[in-house]
Short mmCIF file of C-alpha atoms in Angstrom, two decimals:
data_model
loop_
_atom_site.label_atom_id
_atom_site.label_comp_id
_atom_site.label_asym_id
_atom_site.label_seq_id
_atom_site.Cartn_x
_atom_site.Cartn_y
_atom_site.Cartn_z
CA UNK A 1 25.01 -23.89 0.93
CA UNK A 2 22.70 -22.64 3.69
CA UNK A 3 19.31 -21.26 2.80
CA UNK A 4 18.98 -17.48 2.51
CA UNK A 5 18.06 -15.82 5.81
CA UNK A 6 14.62 -14.99 4.48
CA UNK A 7 13.84 -18.74 4.38
CA UNK A 8 15.49 -19.83 7.59
CA UNK A 9 12.94 -21.52 9.85
CA UNK A 10 10.08 -20.71 7.46
CA UNK A 11 9.80 -23.97 5.53
CA UNK A 12 8.20 -27.30 6.38
CA UNK A 13 10.28 -28.87 3.60
CA UNK A 14 12.60 -27.55 0.85
CA UNK A 15 9.93 -26.80 -1.76
CA UNK A 16 8.79 -23.92 -3.94
CA UNK A 17 5.45 -24.18 -5.71
CA UNK A 18 6.49 -22.93 -9.13
CA UNK A 19 4.83 -19.85 -10.64
CA UNK A 20 2.75 -21.20 -13.54
CA UNK A 21 1.26 -19.01 -16.25
CA UNK A 22 -2.54 -18.75 -15.97
CA UNK A 23 -2.40 -21.37 -13.21
CA UNK A 24 -0.98 -19.88 -9.99
CA UNK A 25 -3.13 -17.34 -8.18
CA UNK A 26 -3.74 -15.98 -4.67
CA UNK A 27 -5.46 -19.06 -3.24
CA UNK A 28 -2.71 -21.44 -4.32
CA UNK A 29 -0.03 -19.05 -3.04
CA UNK A 30 -1.76 -18.46 0.30
CA UNK A 31 -2.46 -22.13 0.97
CA UNK A 32 1.05 -23.27 0.06
CA UNK A 33 2.70 -20.59 2.20
CA UNK A 34 0.40 -21.38 5.13
CA UNK A 35 1.74 -24.92 5.01
CA UNK A 36 5.43 -24.07 4.89
CA UNK A 37 6.00 -24.14 1.13
CA UNK A 38 6.97 -21.05 -0.86
CA UNK A 39 4.01 -20.08 -3.03
CA UNK A 40 4.74 -18.20 -6.25
CA UNK A 41 2.78 -16.62 -9.08
CA UNK A 42 3.60 -14.71 -12.28
CA UNK A 43 2.75 -11.00 -12.17
CA UNK A 44 1.35 -11.40 -15.68
CA UNK A 45 -1.35 -13.78 -14.43
CA UNK A 46 -3.20 -10.56 -13.69
CA UNK A 47 -4.20 -8.57 -16.77
CA UNK A 48 -3.08 -5.22 -15.32
CA UNK A 49 -0.49 -3.89 -12.90
CA UNK A 50 -3.35 -2.61 -10.72
CA UNK A 51 -4.77 -6.13 -10.59
CA UNK A 52 -1.33 -7.50 -9.77
CA UNK A 53 -1.05 -5.12 -6.81
CA UNK A 54 -4.52 -6.12 -5.61
CA UNK A 55 -3.40 -9.75 -5.57
CA UNK A 56 -0.31 -8.80 -3.56
CA UNK A 57 -2.46 -7.00 -1.00
CA UNK A 58 -4.75 -10.03 -0.69
CA UNK A 59 -1.82 -12.41 -0.21
CA UNK A 60 -0.10 -10.14 2.31
CA UNK A 61 -3.27 -9.70 4.35
CA UNK A 62 -4.02 -13.43 4.50
CA UNK A 63 -0.45 -14.41 5.37
CA UNK A 64 -0.19 -11.75 8.08
CA UNK A 65 -3.37 -13.17 9.58
CA UNK A 66 -1.97 -16.71 9.36
CA UNK A 67 1.22 -15.66 11.17
CA UNK A 68 -0.83 -14.21 14.00
CA UNK A 69 -3.09 -17.26 14.20
CA UNK A 70 -0.52 -20.04 13.77
CA UNK A 71 2.41 -18.77 15.80
CA UNK A 72 4.06 -22.18 16.14
CA UNK A 73 3.78 -23.20 12.49
CA UNK A 74 6.20 -22.22 9.69
CA UNK A 75 4.58 -19.73 7.32
CA UNK A 76 6.67 -19.51 4.16
CA UNK A 77 7.33 -16.24 2.31
CA UNK A 78 5.80 -15.85 -1.15
CA UNK A 79 7.43 -15.14 -4.50
CA UNK A 80 6.52 -13.20 -7.62
CA UNK A 81 7.73 -14.15 -11.10
CA UNK A 82 8.75 -11.28 -13.40
CA UNK A 83 9.49 -11.74 -17.10
CA UNK A 84 12.59 -9.63 -17.69
CA UNK A 85 12.56 -9.91 -21.49
CA UNK A 86 12.19 -6.60 -23.37
CA UNK A 87 8.84 -7.71 -24.77
CA UNK A 88 7.29 -7.42 -21.30
CA UNK A 89 5.95 -3.86 -21.41
CA UNK A 90 4.80 -4.10 -17.80
CA UNK A 91 8.19 -4.91 -16.30
CA UNK A 92 8.96 -1.43 -14.97
CA UNK A 93 5.51 -0.91 -13.46
CA UNK A 94 5.36 -4.38 -11.92
CA UNK A 95 8.89 -4.08 -10.56
CA UNK A 96 7.98 -0.78 -8.89
CA UNK A 97 5.03 -2.53 -7.24
CA UNK A 98 7.32 -5.32 -6.02
CA UNK A 99 9.64 -2.72 -4.48
CA UNK A 100 6.70 -0.86 -2.91
CA UNK A 101 5.41 -4.05 -1.30
CA UNK A 102 8.88 -5.39 -0.53
CA UNK A 103 8.11 -8.74 -2.14
CA UNK A 104 10.34 -11.25 -0.28
CA UNK A 105 11.39 -13.33 -3.29
CA UNK A 106 11.38 -12.33 -6.95
CA UNK A 107 11.84 -15.04 -9.58
CA UNK A 108 13.14 -13.64 -12.88
CA UNK A 109 12.77 -15.36 -16.24
CA UNK A 110 13.87 -14.82 -19.84
CA UNK A 111 16.74 -12.46 -19.18
CA UNK A 112 19.29 -11.48 -16.53
CA UNK A 113 19.09 -7.82 -15.54
CA UNK A 114 21.50 -6.42 -12.91
CA UNK A 115 19.30 -3.34 -12.44
CA UNK A 116 16.30 -5.49 -11.50
CA UNK A 117 18.44 -7.46 -9.06
CA UNK A 118 19.81 -4.26 -7.51
CA UNK A 119 16.31 -2.88 -6.92
CA UNK A 120 15.18 -6.07 -5.19
CA UNK A 121 18.34 -6.20 -3.08
CA UNK A 122 17.79 -2.55 -2.19
CA UNK A 123 14.96 -3.38 0.20
CA UNK A 124 16.34 -6.74 1.35
CA UNK A 125 14.57 -9.06 -1.07
CA UNK A 126 16.24 -11.94 -2.88
CA UNK A 127 16.25 -12.96 -6.53
CA UNK A 128 16.10 -16.47 -7.98
CA UNK A 129 16.53 -16.88 -11.73
CA UNK A 130 15.35 -19.59 -14.16
CA UNK A 131 18.11 -21.20 -16.23
CA UNK A 132 18.25 -24.14 -18.62
CA UNK A 133 21.99 -24.28 -19.34
CA UNK A 134 25.39 -23.21 -18.02
CA UNK A 135 25.62 -20.16 -20.29
CA UNK A 136 22.40 -18.72 -18.87
CA UNK A 137 23.57 -19.59 -15.35
CA UNK A 138 26.80 -17.63 -15.83
CA UNK A 139 24.89 -14.58 -17.06
CA UNK A 140 22.56 -14.72 -14.08
CA UNK A 141 25.45 -15.13 -11.69
CA UNK A 142 27.16 -12.06 -13.16
CA UNK A 143 23.91 -10.13 -12.63
CA UNK A 144 24.14 -10.88 -8.91
CA UNK A 145 21.20 -13.24 -8.37
CA UNK A 146 20.94 -15.10 -5.07
CA UNK A 147 19.83 -18.41 -6.51
CA UNK A 148 19.50 -20.36 -9.73
CA UNK A 149 16.49 -22.47 -10.67
CA UNK A 150 17.70 -25.30 -12.88
CA UNK A 151 14.78 -26.25 -15.10
CA UNK A 152 16.05 -29.63 -16.28
CA UNK A 153 14.77 -32.31 -18.63
CA UNK A 154 11.13 -33.20 -18.08
CA UNK A 155 10.08 -29.90 -16.53
CA UNK A 156 6.82 -28.27 -17.57
CA UNK A 157 6.89 -25.17 -19.76
CA UNK A 158 10.24 -23.82 -20.95
CA UNK A 159 12.76 -26.46 -19.95
CA UNK A 160 16.15 -27.90 -20.75
CA UNK A 161 16.86 -31.25 -22.35
CA UNK A 162 19.81 -31.70 -19.97
CA UNK A 163 19.78 -34.30 -17.21
CA UNK A 164 19.52 -32.84 -13.69
CA UNK A 165 22.56 -34.90 -12.70
CA UNK A 166 24.72 -33.22 -15.34
CA UNK A 167 23.37 -29.68 -15.04
CA UNK A 168 23.37 -29.50 -11.24
CA UNK A 169 26.90 -30.85 -10.92
CA UNK A 170 28.25 -28.47 -13.57
CA UNK A 171 26.62 -25.39 -12.09
CA UNK A 172 27.49 -26.26 -8.49
CA UNK A 173 31.17 -26.22 -9.48
CA UNK A 174 30.84 -22.54 -10.46
CA UNK A 175 28.04 -21.18 -8.26
CA UNK A 176 27.98 -21.06 -4.46
CA UNK A 177 24.51 -19.51 -4.14
CA UNK A 178 21.20 -21.29 -3.62
CA UNK A 179 20.38 -23.95 -6.21
CA UNK A 180 16.77 -24.93 -6.82
CA UNK A 181 16.18 -28.06 -8.89
CA UNK A 182 13.20 -28.41 -11.24
CA UNK A 183 12.08 -31.09 -13.65
CA UNK A 184 9.55 -33.91 -13.08
CA UNK A 185 9.64 -33.63 -9.27
CA UNK A 186 6.29 -34.89 -7.99
CA UNK A 187 6.82 -36.80 -4.75
CA UNK A 188 8.53 -36.51 -1.39
CA UNK A 189 11.05 -39.13 -2.49
CA UNK A 190 11.90 -36.94 -5.50
CA UNK A 191 12.47 -34.00 -3.14
CA UNK A 192 14.78 -36.09 -0.95
CA UNK A 193 16.70 -37.31 -4.01
CA UNK A 194 17.22 -33.73 -5.21
CA UNK A 195 18.61 -32.75 -1.81
CA UNK A 196 21.00 -35.69 -1.87
CA UNK A 197 22.19 -34.59 -5.31
CA UNK A 198 23.16 -31.22 -3.84
CA UNK A 199 20.12 -29.03 -4.49
CA UNK A 200 19.13 -26.66 -1.70
CA UNK A 201 15.47 -26.43 -2.73
CA UNK A 202 13.11 -28.07 -5.18
CA UNK A 203 10.63 -26.57 -7.63
CA UNK A 204 7.30 -28.34 -8.17
CA UNK A 205 5.03 -27.13 -10.95
CA UNK A 206 2.91 -29.85 -12.56
CA UNK A 207 2.18 -31.49 -9.19
CA UNK A 208 0.70 -28.21 -7.86
CA UNK A 209 -1.10 -27.60 -11.16
CA UNK A 210 -3.29 -30.58 -10.31
CA UNK A 211 -4.62 -29.15 -7.03
CA UNK A 212 -7.99 -27.72 -6.12
CA UNK A 213 -6.61 -24.18 -5.77
CA UNK A 214 -5.02 -24.14 -9.23
CA UNK A 215 -6.82 -21.70 -11.53
CA UNK A 216 -6.85 -23.94 -14.62
CA UNK A 217 -9.94 -25.77 -15.81
CA UNK A 218 -10.99 -29.16 -14.51
CA UNK A 219 -10.46 -30.48 -18.04
CA UNK A 220 -6.82 -29.39 -17.94
CA UNK A 221 -6.27 -30.99 -14.54
CA UNK A 222 -7.91 -34.21 -15.71
CA UNK A 223 -5.66 -34.34 -18.77
CA UNK A 224 -2.64 -34.16 -16.45
CA UNK A 225 -4.02 -37.13 -14.51
CA UNK A 226 -4.68 -39.07 -17.71
CA UNK A 227 -1.23 -38.43 -19.20
CA UNK A 228 2.14 -40.10 -18.76
CA UNK A 229 5.68 -39.00 -19.53
CA UNK A 230 5.31 -40.45 -23.03
CA UNK A 231 2.43 -38.03 -23.71
CA UNK A 232 4.60 -34.96 -23.10
CA UNK A 233 5.85 -33.24 -26.26
CA UNK A 234 9.09 -31.25 -26.11
CA UNK A 235 9.14 -28.74 -28.92
CA UNK A 236 10.24 -25.25 -29.90
CA UNK A 237 7.75 -25.17 -32.76
CA UNK A 238 4.95 -23.53 -30.81
CA UNK A 239 6.67 -20.66 -29.00
CA UNK A 240 10.13 -20.53 -30.52
CA UNK A 241 11.64 -21.73 -27.23
CA UNK A 242 11.90 -25.45 -26.34
CA UNK A 243 9.09 -26.31 -23.94
CA UNK A 244 7.02 -29.26 -22.74
CA UNK A 245 3.32 -29.56 -23.58
CA UNK A 246 0.55 -32.11 -23.17
CA UNK A 247 0.46 -33.86 -26.52
CA UNK A 248 -3.26 -34.52 -26.31
CA UNK A 249 -3.99 -30.81 -25.98
CA UNK A 250 -1.95 -30.11 -29.12
CA UNK A 251 -3.92 -32.72 -31.05
CA UNK A 252 -7.20 -31.39 -29.66
CA UNK A 253 -6.23 -27.99 -31.08
CA UNK A 254 -6.15 -29.56 -34.53
CA UNK A 255 -2.37 -29.61 -34.97
CA UNK A 256 -0.46 -32.52 -36.45
CA UNK A 257 2.13 -33.83 -34.01
CA UNK A 258 3.86 -35.82 -36.74
CA UNK A 259 5.03 -32.70 -38.59
CA UNK A 260 5.76 -30.39 -35.66
CA UNK A 261 9.48 -31.12 -35.67
CA UNK A 262 9.83 -30.82 -39.45
CA UNK A 263 10.57 -27.81 -41.69
CA UNK A 264 7.03 -28.11 -43.03
CA UNK A 265 5.56 -26.96 -39.72
CA UNK A 266 5.04 -23.20 -39.65
CA UNK A 267 3.50 -22.19 -36.31
CA UNK A 268 2.36 -18.79 -37.60
CA UNK A 269 0.69 -20.40 -40.59
CA UNK A 270 -0.91 -23.07 -38.42
CA UNK A 271 -2.16 -20.41 -36.01
CA UNK A 272 -3.68 -18.40 -38.84
CA UNK A 273 -5.50 -21.49 -40.06
CA UNK A 274 -7.19 -22.10 -36.72
CA UNK A 275 -9.33 -20.24 -34.29
CA UNK A 276 -6.85 -18.28 -32.17
CA UNK A 277 -8.82 -19.26 -29.08
CA UNK A 278 -7.62 -22.87 -29.38
CA UNK A 279 -4.17 -21.74 -28.30
CA UNK A 280 -5.59 -21.12 -24.86
CA UNK A 281 -6.12 -24.87 -24.63
CA UNK A 282 -2.64 -25.96 -25.72
CA UNK A 283 -1.52 -26.87 -22.25
CA UNK A 284 1.88 -27.17 -20.67
CA UNK A 285 2.91 -29.89 -18.23
CA UNK A 286 6.01 -31.83 -17.25
CA UNK A 287 6.91 -35.50 -17.34
CA UNK A 288 6.12 -35.68 -13.64
CA UNK A 289 2.48 -36.15 -14.62
CA UNK A 290 3.25 -39.88 -14.69
CA UNK A 291 3.12 -39.93 -10.90
CA UNK A 292 0.02 -37.77 -10.47
CA UNK A 293 -3.23 -39.60 -9.76
CA UNK A 294 -5.44 -37.13 -7.88
CA UNK A 295 -6.41 -33.48 -7.43
CA UNK A 296 -6.01 -32.76 -3.71
CA UNK A 297 -6.07 -29.46 -1.86
CA UNK A 298 -2.68 -27.77 -1.50
CA UNK A 299 -2.70 -28.53 2.23
CA UNK A 300 -3.44 -32.21 1.72
CA UNK A 301 -0.77 -32.49 -0.97
CA UNK A 302 1.87 -30.80 1.19
CA UNK A 303 1.11 -33.08 4.14
CA UNK A 304 1.52 -36.09 1.87
CA UNK A 305 4.77 -34.76 0.41
CA UNK A 306 6.12 -34.14 3.90
CA UNK A 307 5.37 -37.72 4.96
CA UNK A 308 6.94 -39.09 1.78
CA UNK A 309 9.97 -36.84 2.24
CA UNK A 310 10.54 -37.92 5.83
CA UNK A 311 10.11 -41.59 4.90
CA UNK A 312 12.64 -41.21 2.07
CA UNK A 313 15.16 -39.59 4.41
CA UNK A 314 14.70 -42.42 6.93
CA UNK A 315 15.28 -44.95 4.15
CA UNK A 316 18.43 -43.12 3.13
CA UNK A 317 19.68 -43.23 6.72
CA UNK A 318 19.03 -46.98 6.78
CA UNK A 319 20.97 -47.49 3.54
CA UNK A 320 23.83 -45.38 4.92
CA UNK A 321 23.86 -47.43 8.11
CA UNK A 322 24.09 -50.65 6.07
CA UNK A 323 27.06 -49.37 4.12
CA UNK A 324 28.88 -48.61 7.36
CA UNK A 325 28.51 -52.15 8.66
#
C-alpha cells in the first residue's frame, strides 16, 4: 500500500508522533513536523475550542515559515485527534474548526462516524482511526477511513492485548488502506521491523512523551525513564477501558495495585476516598519505556531514530543477501 498523496515526499521516515492527552502541544508538533515526522495533538488538550483554533494558527504559521526557509527538507503535515464518542460535547465545534483550517490529517478515536469522515474528505483531508481489534477495524473501514492505527499490546493509553503480529496480519487481509502500527515502538530498529511486518507507518507515543517539548512534568518524564515494561499496568479498572499506566504513579496516588483487578476494587469509591487532584498524576505510558534512557529534543530524537532506522534496513539487506547465497 502506497502512502496517501498528502504524505508523499513529506516524511524523513515512516513515523507519526502520537497525539497524547495533556502531553502533545504546539512545540512538539512543530518540531516533529519540521524534521519530517507527522506531529499530532488532541484537540481536547486545549480547554476551549477557541484555544484549539489558536493552537492551529500557531502551528500553521510556524510550518509555513519552515517550508519557506527549508525548501530542500521534508516538512511533514500535522494531525489533530478528535474524540468521536458522544460524550465529547466539543466534537461539532472542533470538527468545524478542522474543516475551516483544512487540517491535513484527522485522527479519530472512540467511535467511527461516517459523517465526520465525509466532512474531512470534503476538503481533501484524510482520516486515520484508532482500533484495538478486528471488530473496531471493520466498523472504521465501513465508515470510509483512509487508514487504521493498530494500537497493539504494550501501547500507552487505551491499547489492545493482541500481539502486533496477529492483529496486523488479520487486518491486512481485509483492509487495503494505510496501516499504522502502534505498541512499544521506541527505536529505529522497531520502525524497520514494523515496516517489514507490513505496516505502512509507525506510531510512537511514549518515546516522544520523554522529549523536551512534551508538555508533561519533569517528574512524569523521569518516571518513564525509571520504569521498565514490568512496571506498566494494563487495567480497565481506572477508566472502564483497558489501558496501560505507570504502576508507580498508581501507587503514588494511594491506590492498591494488588486489588485493582479484583471485584473489590471500585474506581468510583476509590476516587471519592482520595483527593481528586491525584488523578492528574496517574500517568499513562507504554511498555516501550524499557528502551528509553534520556529526554532529548524532538529534533535530536528524530535524527537518532533515522540513523537507527537506516542501520536496521542495511542489516536487513545484509541478512537477505546471505539467504540468497
